[in-house]
mmCIF file of C-alpha atoms in Angstrom:
data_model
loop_
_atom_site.group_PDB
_atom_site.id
_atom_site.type_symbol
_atom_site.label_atom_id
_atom_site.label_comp_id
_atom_site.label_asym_id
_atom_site.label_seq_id
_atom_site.Cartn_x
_atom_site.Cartn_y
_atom_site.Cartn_z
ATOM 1 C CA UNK A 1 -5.945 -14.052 13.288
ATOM 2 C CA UNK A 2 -9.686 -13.264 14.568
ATOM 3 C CA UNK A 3 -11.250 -15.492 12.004
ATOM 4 C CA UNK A 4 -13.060 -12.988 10.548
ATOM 5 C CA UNK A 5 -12.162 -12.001 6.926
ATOM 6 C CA UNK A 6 -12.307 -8.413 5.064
ATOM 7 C CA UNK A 7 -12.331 -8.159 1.390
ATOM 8 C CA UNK A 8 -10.483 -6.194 -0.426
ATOM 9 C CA UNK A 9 -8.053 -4.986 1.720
ATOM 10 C CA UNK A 10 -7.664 -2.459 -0.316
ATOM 11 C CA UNK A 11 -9.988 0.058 -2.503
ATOM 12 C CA UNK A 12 -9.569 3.231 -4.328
ATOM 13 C CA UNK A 13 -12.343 5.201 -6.263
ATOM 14 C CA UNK A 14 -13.479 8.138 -7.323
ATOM 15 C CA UNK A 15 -15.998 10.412 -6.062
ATOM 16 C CA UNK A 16 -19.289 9.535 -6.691
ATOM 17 C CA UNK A 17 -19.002 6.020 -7.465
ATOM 18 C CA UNK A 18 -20.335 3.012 -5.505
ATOM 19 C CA UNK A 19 -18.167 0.614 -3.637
ATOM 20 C CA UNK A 20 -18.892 -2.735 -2.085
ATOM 21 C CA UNK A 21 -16.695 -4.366 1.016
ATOM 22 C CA UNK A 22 -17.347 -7.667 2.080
ATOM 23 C CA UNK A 23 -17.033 -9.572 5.631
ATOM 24 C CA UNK A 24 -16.954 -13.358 6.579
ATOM 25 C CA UNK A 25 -17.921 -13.460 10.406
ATOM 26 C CA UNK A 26 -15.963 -15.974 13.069
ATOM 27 C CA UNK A 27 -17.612 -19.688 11.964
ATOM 28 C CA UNK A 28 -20.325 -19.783 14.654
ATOM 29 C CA UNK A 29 -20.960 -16.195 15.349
ATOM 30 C CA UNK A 30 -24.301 -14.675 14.038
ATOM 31 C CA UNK A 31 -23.878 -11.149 14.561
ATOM 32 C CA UNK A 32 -22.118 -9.087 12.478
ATOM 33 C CA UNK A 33 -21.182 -5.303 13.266
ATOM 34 C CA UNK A 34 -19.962 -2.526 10.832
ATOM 35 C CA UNK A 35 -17.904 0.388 11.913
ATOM 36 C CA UNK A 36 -15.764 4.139 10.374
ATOM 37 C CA UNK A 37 -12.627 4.602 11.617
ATOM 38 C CA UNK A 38 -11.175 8.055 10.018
ATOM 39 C CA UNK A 39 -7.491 8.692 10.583
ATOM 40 C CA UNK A 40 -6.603 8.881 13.688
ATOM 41 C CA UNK A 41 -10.385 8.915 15.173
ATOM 42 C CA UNK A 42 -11.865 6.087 17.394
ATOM 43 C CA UNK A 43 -14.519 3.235 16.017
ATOM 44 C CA UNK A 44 -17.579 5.064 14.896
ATOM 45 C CA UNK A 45 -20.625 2.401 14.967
ATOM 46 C CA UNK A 46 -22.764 2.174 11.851
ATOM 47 C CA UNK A 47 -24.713 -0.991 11.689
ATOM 48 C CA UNK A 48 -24.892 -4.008 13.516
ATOM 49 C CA UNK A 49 -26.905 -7.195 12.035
ATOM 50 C CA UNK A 50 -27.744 -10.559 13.513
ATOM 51 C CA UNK A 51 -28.854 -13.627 11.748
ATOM 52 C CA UNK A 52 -29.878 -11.776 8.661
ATOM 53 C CA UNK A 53 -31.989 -9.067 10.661
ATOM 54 C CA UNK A 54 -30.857 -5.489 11.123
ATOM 55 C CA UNK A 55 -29.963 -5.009 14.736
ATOM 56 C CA UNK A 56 -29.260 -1.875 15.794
ATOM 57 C CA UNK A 57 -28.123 1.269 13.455
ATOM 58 C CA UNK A 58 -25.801 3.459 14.619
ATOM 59 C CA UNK A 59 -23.727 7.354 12.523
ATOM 60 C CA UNK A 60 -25.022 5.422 9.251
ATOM 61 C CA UNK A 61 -25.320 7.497 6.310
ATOM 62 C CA UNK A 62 -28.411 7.635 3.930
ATOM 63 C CA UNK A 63 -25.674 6.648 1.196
ATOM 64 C CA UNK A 64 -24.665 3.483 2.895
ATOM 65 C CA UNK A 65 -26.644 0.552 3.081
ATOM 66 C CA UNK A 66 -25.635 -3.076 4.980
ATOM 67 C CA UNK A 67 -26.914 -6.157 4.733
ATOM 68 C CA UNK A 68 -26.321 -10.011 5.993
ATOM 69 C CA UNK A 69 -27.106 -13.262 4.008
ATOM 70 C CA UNK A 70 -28.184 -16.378 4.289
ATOM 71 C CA UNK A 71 -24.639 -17.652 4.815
ATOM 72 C CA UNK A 72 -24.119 -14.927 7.370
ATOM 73 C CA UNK A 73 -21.926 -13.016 5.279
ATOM 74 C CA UNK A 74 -22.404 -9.475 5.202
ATOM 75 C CA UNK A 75 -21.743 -6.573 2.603
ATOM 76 C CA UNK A 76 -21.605 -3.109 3.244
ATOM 77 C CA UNK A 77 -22.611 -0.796 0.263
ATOM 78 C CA UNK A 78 -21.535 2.719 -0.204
ATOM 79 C CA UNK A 79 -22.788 5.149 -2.729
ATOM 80 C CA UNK A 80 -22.299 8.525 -4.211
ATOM 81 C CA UNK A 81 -18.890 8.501 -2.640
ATOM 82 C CA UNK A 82 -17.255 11.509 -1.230
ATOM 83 C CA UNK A 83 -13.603 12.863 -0.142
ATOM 84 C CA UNK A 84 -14.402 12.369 3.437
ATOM 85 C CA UNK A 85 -16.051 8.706 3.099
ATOM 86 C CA UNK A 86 -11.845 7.825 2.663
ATOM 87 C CA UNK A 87 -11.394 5.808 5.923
ATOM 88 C CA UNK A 88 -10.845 2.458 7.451
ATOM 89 C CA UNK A 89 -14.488 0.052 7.711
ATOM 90 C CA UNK A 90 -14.008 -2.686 9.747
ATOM 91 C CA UNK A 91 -16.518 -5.707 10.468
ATOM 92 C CA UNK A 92 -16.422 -7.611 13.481
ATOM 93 C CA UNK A 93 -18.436 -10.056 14.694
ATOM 94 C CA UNK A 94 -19.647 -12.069 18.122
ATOM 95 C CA UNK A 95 -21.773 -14.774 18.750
ATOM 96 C CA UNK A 96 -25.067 -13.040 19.489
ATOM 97 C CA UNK A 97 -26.272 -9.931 20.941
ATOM 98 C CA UNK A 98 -26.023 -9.913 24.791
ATOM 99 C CA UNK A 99 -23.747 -13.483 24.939
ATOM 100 C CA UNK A 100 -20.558 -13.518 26.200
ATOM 101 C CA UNK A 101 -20.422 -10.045 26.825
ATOM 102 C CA UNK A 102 -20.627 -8.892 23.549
ATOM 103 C CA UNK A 103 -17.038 -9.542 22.744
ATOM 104 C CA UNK A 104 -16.348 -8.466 19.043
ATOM 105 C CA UNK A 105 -13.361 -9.883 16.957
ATOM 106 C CA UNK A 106 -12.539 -7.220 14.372
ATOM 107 C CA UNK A 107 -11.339 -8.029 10.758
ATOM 108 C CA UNK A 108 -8.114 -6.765 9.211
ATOM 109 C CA UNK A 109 -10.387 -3.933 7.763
ATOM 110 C CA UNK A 110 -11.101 -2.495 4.241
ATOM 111 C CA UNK A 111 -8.845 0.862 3.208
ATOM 112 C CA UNK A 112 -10.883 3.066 1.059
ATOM 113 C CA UNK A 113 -9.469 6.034 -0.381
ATOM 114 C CA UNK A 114 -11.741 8.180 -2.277
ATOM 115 C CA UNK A 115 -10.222 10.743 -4.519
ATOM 116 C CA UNK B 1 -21.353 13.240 23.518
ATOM 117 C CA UNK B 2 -18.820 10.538 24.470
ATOM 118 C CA UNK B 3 -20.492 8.119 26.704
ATOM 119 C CA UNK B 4 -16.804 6.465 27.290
ATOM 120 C CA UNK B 5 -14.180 8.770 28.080
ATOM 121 C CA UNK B 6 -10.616 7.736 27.279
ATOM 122 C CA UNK B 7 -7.692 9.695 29.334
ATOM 123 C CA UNK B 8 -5.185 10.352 27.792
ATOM 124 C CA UNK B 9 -5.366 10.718 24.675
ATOM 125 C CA UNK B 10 -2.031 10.222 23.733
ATOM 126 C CA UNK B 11 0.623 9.112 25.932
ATOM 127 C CA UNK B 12 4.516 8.450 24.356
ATOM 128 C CA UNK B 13 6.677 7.848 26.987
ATOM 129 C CA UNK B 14 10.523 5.957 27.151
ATOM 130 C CA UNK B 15 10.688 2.295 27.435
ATOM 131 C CA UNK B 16 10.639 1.051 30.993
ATOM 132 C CA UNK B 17 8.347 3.262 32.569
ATOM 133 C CA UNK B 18 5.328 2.857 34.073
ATOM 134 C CA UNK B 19 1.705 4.476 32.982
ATOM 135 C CA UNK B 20 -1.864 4.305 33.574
ATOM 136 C CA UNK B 21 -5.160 4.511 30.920
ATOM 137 C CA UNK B 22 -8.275 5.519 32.372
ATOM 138 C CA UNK B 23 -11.727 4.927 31.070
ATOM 139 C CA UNK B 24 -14.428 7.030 32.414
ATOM 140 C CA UNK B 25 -18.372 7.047 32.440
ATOM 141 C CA UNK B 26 -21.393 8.324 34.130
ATOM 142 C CA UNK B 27 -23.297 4.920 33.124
ATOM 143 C CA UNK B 28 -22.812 1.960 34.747
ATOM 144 C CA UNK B 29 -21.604 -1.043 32.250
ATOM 145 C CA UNK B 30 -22.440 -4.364 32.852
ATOM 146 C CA UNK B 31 -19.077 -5.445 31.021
ATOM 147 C CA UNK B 32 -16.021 -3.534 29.940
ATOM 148 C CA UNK B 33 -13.420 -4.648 26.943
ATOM 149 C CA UNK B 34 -10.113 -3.530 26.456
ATOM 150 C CA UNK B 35 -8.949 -3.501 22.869
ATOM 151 C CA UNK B 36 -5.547 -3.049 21.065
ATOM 152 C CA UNK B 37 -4.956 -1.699 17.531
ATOM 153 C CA UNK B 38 -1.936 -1.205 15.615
ATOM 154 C CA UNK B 39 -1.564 0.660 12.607
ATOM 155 C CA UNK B 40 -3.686 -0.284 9.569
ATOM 156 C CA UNK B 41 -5.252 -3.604 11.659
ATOM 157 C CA UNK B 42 -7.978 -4.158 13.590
ATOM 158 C CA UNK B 43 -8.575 -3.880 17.324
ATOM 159 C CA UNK B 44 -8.167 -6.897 19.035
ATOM 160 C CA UNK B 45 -9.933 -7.543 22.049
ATOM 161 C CA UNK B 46 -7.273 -8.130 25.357
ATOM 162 C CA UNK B 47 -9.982 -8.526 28.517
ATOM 163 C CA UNK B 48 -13.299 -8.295 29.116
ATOM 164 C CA UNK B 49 -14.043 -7.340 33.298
ATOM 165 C CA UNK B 50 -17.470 -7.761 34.265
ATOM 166 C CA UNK B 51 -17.069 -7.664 38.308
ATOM 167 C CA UNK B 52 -17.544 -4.298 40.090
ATOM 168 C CA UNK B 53 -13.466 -3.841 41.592
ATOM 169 C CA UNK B 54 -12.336 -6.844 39.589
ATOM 170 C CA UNK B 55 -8.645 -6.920 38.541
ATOM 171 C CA UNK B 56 -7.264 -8.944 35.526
ATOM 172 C CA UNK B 57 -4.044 -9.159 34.662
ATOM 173 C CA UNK B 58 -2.084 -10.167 31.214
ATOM 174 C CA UNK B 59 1.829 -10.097 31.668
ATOM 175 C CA UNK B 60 2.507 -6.869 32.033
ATOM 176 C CA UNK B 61 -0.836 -5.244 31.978
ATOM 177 C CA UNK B 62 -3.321 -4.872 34.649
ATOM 178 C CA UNK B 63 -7.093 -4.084 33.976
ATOM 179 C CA UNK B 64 -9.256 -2.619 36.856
ATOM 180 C CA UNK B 65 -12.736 -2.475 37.049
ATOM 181 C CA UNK B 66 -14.320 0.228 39.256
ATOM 182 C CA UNK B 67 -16.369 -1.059 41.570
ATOM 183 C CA UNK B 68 -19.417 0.598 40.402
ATOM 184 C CA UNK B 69 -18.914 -0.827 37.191
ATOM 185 C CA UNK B 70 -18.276 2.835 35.343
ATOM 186 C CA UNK B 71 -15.242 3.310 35.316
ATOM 187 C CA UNK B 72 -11.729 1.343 34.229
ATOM 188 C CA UNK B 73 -8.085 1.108 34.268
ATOM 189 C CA UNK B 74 -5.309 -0.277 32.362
ATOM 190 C CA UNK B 75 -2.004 0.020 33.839
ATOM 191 C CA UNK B 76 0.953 -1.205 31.693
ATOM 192 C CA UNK B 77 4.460 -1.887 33.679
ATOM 193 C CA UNK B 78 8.034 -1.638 32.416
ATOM 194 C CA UNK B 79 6.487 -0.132 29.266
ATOM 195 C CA UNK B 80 8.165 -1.970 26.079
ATOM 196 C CA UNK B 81 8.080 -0.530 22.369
ATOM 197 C CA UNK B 82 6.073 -3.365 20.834
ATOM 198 C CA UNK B 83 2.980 -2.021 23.536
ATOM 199 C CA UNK B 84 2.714 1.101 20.817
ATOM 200 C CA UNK B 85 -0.646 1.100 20.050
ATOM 201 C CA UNK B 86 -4.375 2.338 20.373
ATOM 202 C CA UNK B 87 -5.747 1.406 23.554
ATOM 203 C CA UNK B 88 -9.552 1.126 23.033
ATOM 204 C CA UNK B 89 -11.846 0.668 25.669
ATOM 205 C CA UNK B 90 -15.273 -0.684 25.621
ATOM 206 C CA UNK B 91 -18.535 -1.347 27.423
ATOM 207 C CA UNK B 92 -21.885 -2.951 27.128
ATOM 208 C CA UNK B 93 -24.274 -0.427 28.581
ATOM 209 C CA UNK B 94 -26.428 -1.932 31.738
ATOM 210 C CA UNK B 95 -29.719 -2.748 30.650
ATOM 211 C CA UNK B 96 -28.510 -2.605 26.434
ATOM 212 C CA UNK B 97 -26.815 -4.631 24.176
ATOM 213 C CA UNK B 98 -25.055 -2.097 22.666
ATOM 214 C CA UNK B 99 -21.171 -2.027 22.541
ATOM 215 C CA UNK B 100 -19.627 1.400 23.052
ATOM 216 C CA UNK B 101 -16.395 2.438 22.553
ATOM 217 C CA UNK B 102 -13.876 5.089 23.872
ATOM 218 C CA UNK B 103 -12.101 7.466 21.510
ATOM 219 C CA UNK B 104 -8.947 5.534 22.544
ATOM 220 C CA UNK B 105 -5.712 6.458 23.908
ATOM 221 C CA UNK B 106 -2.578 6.248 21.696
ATOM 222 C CA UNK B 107 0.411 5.105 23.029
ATOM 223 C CA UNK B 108 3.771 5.256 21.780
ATOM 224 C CA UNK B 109 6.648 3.695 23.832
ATOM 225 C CA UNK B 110 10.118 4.958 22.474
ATOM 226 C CA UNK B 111 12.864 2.881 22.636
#
């Protein structure tokens, strides 16, 4: 268990509907980092956020939006939905940006199938 | 563009042999992660290397660092079916803060 937590786990949904998937960092860390993984494809980076502040922004979509709150929670938002958004979204998180070597601890991931 | 590049890409081989993962790069890193993922979890991190020519090891795996920090190695022995997996690696570009990751290398060991 990494400590950080991925809500749902699950997620089906139609085409061009909006879906919202939720992370919990590691207590302590600050940054929190979005990422695509289609099948069988490596992480694709979209959006990294520390503290509440957008980071760094990486293959994000103009249909997908991120952000982090105040408790350091972070939600990312996707919109007008389409057959090839299906995919695994994992969060992970580390303590800051440039400590500890960037080591990321990766949630149990959110499966969305669009269809 | 890959800025990591993971060799192979897939690998299935019999349990109790040897093989080797290679993670190449024209940049130099100033630290490089090895991840693990298994089906429908996320990756979770093994070693981080940050010495040019430093060598970890974890049971049966070995992680090299090439000693101009651009390239890596993970070299599993007496390969066991519960190693199945993707093999991720990672690095933290010198001078950024970015993490990048290989495309991965899956591995299946049959039994």
């Amino acid at each position: 268990d990494s400590g950080v937590t991925q809500t749902p786990k699950h997620l089906i949904t139609a085409t061009g509907q909006r879906v919202t998937l939720r992370c919990s960092p590691r207590s302590g860390d600050l940054s929190v980092y979005w990422y695509q993984q289609s099948l069988d494809q490596g992480l694709q980076f979209l959006i990294q956020y520390y503290n509440g502040e957008e980071r760094a922004k990486g293959n994000i979509l103009e249909r997908f939006s991120a952000q982090q709150f105040p408790d350091l929670h972070s939600e990312l938002n996707l919109s007008s939905l389409e057959l090839g958004d299906s995919a695994l979204y994992f969060c992970a998180s580390s303590v800051m940006p440039g400590k500890g070597y960037n080591e990321q601890f990766f949630g149990p991931g959110t499966r969305l199938t669009v269809l | 563009t890959q800025l990591l590049e993971q060799s192979p890409q897939f690998l299935s081989i019999q349990e109790g042999e040897n093989l080797t993962v290679y993670c190449n790069s024209s940049s130099v890193f100033s630290s490089l992660q090895w991840y693990r993922q298994e089906p429908g979890e996320g990756p979770v991190l093994l070693v981080t290397v940050v010495t040019g020519g430093e060598v970890k090891k974890l049971k049966r795996l070995t992680f090299q660092f090439g000693d101009a920090r651009k390239d890596s190695s993970l070299h599993i022995t007496a390969a066991q079916p519960g190693d199945t997996g993707l093999y991720l690696c990672a690095g933290v570009i010198q001078g950024a803060q970015k993490l990048v990751f290989g495309q991965g290398t899956r591995l299946t060991i049959n039994p």
